[in-house]
XYZ file of C-alpha atoms in Angstrom:
224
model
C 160.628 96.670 132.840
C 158.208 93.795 133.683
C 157.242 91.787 130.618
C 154.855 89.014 130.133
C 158.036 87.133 128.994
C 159.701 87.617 131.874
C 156.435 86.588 134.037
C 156.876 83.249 131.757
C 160.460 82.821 132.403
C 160.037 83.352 135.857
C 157.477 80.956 136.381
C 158.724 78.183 134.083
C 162.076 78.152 136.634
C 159.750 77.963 139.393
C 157.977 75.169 137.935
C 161.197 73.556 136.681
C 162.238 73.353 140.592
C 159.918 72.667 142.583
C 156.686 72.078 140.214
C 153.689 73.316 138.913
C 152.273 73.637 141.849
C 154.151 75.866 143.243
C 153.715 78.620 141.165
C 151.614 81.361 142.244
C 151.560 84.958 140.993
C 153.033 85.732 144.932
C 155.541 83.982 144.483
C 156.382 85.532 141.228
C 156.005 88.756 142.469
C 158.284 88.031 144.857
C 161.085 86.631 143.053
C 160.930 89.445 140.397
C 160.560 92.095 142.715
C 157.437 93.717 142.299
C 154.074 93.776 143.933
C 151.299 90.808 143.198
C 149.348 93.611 140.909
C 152.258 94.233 138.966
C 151.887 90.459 138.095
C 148.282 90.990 137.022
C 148.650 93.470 134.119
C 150.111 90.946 132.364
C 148.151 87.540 133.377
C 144.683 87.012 134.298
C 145.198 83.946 136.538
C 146.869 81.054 137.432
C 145.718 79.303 134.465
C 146.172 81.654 131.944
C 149.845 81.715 133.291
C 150.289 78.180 132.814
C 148.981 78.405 129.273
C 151.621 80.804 128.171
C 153.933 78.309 129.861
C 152.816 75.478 127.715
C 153.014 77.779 124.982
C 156.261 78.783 125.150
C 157.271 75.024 125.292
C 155.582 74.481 122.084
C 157.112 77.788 120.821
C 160.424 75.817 120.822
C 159.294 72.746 118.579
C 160.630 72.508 115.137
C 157.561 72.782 113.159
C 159.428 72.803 109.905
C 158.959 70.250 107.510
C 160.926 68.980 104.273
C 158.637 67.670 101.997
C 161.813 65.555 99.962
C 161.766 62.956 103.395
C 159.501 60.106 103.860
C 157.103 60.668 106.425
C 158.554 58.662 109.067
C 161.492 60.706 109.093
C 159.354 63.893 109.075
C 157.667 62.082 111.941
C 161.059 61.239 113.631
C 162.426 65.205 113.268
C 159.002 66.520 114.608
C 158.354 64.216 117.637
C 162.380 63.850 118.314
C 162.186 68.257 119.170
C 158.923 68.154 121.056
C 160.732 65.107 123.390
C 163.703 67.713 123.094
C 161.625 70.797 124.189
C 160.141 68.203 127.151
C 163.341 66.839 128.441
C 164.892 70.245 128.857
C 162.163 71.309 131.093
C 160.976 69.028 133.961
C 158.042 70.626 134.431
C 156.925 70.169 130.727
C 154.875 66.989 131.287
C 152.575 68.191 133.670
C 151.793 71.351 131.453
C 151.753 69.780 128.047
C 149.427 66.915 129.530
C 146.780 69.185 131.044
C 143.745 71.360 128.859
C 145.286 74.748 127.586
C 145.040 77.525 125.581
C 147.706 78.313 122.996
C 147.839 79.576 119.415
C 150.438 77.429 118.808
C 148.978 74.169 119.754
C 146.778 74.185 116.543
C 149.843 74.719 114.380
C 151.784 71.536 116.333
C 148.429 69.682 115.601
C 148.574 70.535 111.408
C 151.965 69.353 111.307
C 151.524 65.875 113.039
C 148.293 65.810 111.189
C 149.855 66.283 108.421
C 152.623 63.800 108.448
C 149.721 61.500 109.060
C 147.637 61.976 106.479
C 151.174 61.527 104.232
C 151.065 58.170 105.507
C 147.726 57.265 104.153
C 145.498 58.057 107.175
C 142.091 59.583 106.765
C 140.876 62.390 108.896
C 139.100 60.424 111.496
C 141.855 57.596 111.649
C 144.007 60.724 111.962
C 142.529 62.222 114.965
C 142.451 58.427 116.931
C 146.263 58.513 115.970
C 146.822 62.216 117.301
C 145.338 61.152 120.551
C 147.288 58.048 121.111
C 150.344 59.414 119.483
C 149.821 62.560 122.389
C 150.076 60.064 125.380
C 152.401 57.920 124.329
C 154.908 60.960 123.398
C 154.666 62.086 126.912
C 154.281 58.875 128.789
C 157.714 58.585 129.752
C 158.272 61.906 130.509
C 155.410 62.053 132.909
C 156.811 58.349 134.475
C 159.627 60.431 135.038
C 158.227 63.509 136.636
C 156.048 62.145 139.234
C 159.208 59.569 140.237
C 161.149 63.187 141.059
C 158.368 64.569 142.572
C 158.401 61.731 144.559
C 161.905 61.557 145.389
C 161.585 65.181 146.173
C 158.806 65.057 148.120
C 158.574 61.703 149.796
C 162.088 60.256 149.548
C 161.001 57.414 151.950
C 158.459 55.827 149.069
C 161.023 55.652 146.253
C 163.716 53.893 148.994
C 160.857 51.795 150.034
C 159.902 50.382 146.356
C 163.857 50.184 145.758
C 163.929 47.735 148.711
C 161.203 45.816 147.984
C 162.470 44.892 144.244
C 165.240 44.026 145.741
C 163.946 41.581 147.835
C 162.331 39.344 144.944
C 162.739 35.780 145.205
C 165.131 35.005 142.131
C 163.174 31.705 141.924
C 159.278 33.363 142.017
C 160.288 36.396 139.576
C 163.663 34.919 137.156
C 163.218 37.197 134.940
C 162.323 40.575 136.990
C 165.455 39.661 139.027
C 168.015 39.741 136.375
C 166.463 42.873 134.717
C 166.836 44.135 137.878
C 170.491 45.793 137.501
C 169.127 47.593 134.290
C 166.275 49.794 135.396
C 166.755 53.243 135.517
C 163.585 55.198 135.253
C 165.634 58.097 134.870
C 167.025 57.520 131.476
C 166.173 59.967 128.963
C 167.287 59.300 125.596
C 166.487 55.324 125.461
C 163.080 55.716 126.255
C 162.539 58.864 124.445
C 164.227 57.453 121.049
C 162.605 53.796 121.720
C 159.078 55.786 121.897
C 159.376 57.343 118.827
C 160.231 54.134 117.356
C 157.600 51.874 118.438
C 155.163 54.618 116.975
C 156.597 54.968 114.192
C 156.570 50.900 113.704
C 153.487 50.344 114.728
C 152.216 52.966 112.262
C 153.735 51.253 109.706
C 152.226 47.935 110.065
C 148.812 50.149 110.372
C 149.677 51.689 107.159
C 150.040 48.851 105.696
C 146.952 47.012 106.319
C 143.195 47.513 104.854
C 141.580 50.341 106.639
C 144.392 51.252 108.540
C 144.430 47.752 110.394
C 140.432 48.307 111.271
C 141.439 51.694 113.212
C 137.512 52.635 113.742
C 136.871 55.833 112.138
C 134.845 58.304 113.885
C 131.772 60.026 112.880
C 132.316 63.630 111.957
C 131.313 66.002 114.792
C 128.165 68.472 113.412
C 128.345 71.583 114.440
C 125.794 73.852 114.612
């Protein structure tokens, strides 16, 4: 009865709990049951397991698009269910942020390409966007993974940080001191929702310059 989707599931709880890194085809043979070769008719590796992790994740994003709503909406819907897909998952950072292989990565590209492009971007101011838009998307949700894997792993350096803040000279740092009482790195939905806003702001004003506020184009890649 193994499956490769029940390999995926398997290792995307792992991951969930105690990280990427500890996931490991013993380990999964393990918790399902079966012997390490069992695990191995259905992935090649380590990395081709994490890749069908990532792709799962972006299995779960609402590509869909309604062609009746401006783009900034369309761009609100789309990058509101990826942060959606991310939150539910703590180990979604780490896997979305590193190289993989997935047949639906090029269809998550088209549609934020797309929704671009609506908004007056060429192809090569298109592709800058894509990049920045990628890292700023998961920005926050990576701030927030490596502060549990740090709390998890090395409570001592989170309690140590904690008291040094709290040690800043009111008079030195006014400011910092009386922001103090509202950080909370763990807050998902602020950040997430105040992400998606500053992009889509800031791609307004770009919009709304002369070449896209000077966004460089780059040269088309020849291929041979």
């Amino acid at each position: 009865g193994l499956t490769p989707e029940r390999v995926v599931d398997a290792a995307l709880e792992v991951a969930d709990a105690d990280g990427i890194e500890a996931v490991s085809l013993r380990r999964l043979a393990a918790t399902l049951g079966v012997t390490p070769m069992a695990i191995y008719r259905h992935v090649r590796n380590k990395s081709h397991l994490l890749d069908l992790m990532a792709e799962r994740l972006l299995e779960q994003v609402d590509l869909a698009t309604d062609e009746l709503a401006t783009w900034q909406d369309r761009l609100r819907r789309l990058l509101g269910s990826y942060q959606a897909v991310v939150a539910a998952h703590p180990a979604a950072p780490l896997l979305l942020s590193r190289p993989f292989v997935s047949p639906a990565a090029p269809r998550a590209a088209e549609a934020l390409l797309a929704i671009l492009h609506s908004a007056g971007f060429d192809a090569g101011q298109s592709v800058r966007l894509f990049e920045v838009i990628s890292g700023m998307l998961l920005g926050p949700a990576i701030h927030r993974a490596t502060w549990a894997a740090a709390e998890r792993d090395r409570p001592g350096d989170a309690n140590r940080q904690q008291a040094s803040m709290d040690e800043l000279s009111a008079g030195e740092f006014p400011y910092l001191s009386s922001a103090q009482q509202f950080m909370d790195w763990s807050q998902t939905a602020d950040a997430d929702r105040l992400t998606i806003e500053l992009m889509v702001g800031g791609l307004e004003t770009l919009a709304d310059q002369p070449d896209g506020g000077r966004l460089a184009r780059r040269r088309p890649v020849r291929r041979r």
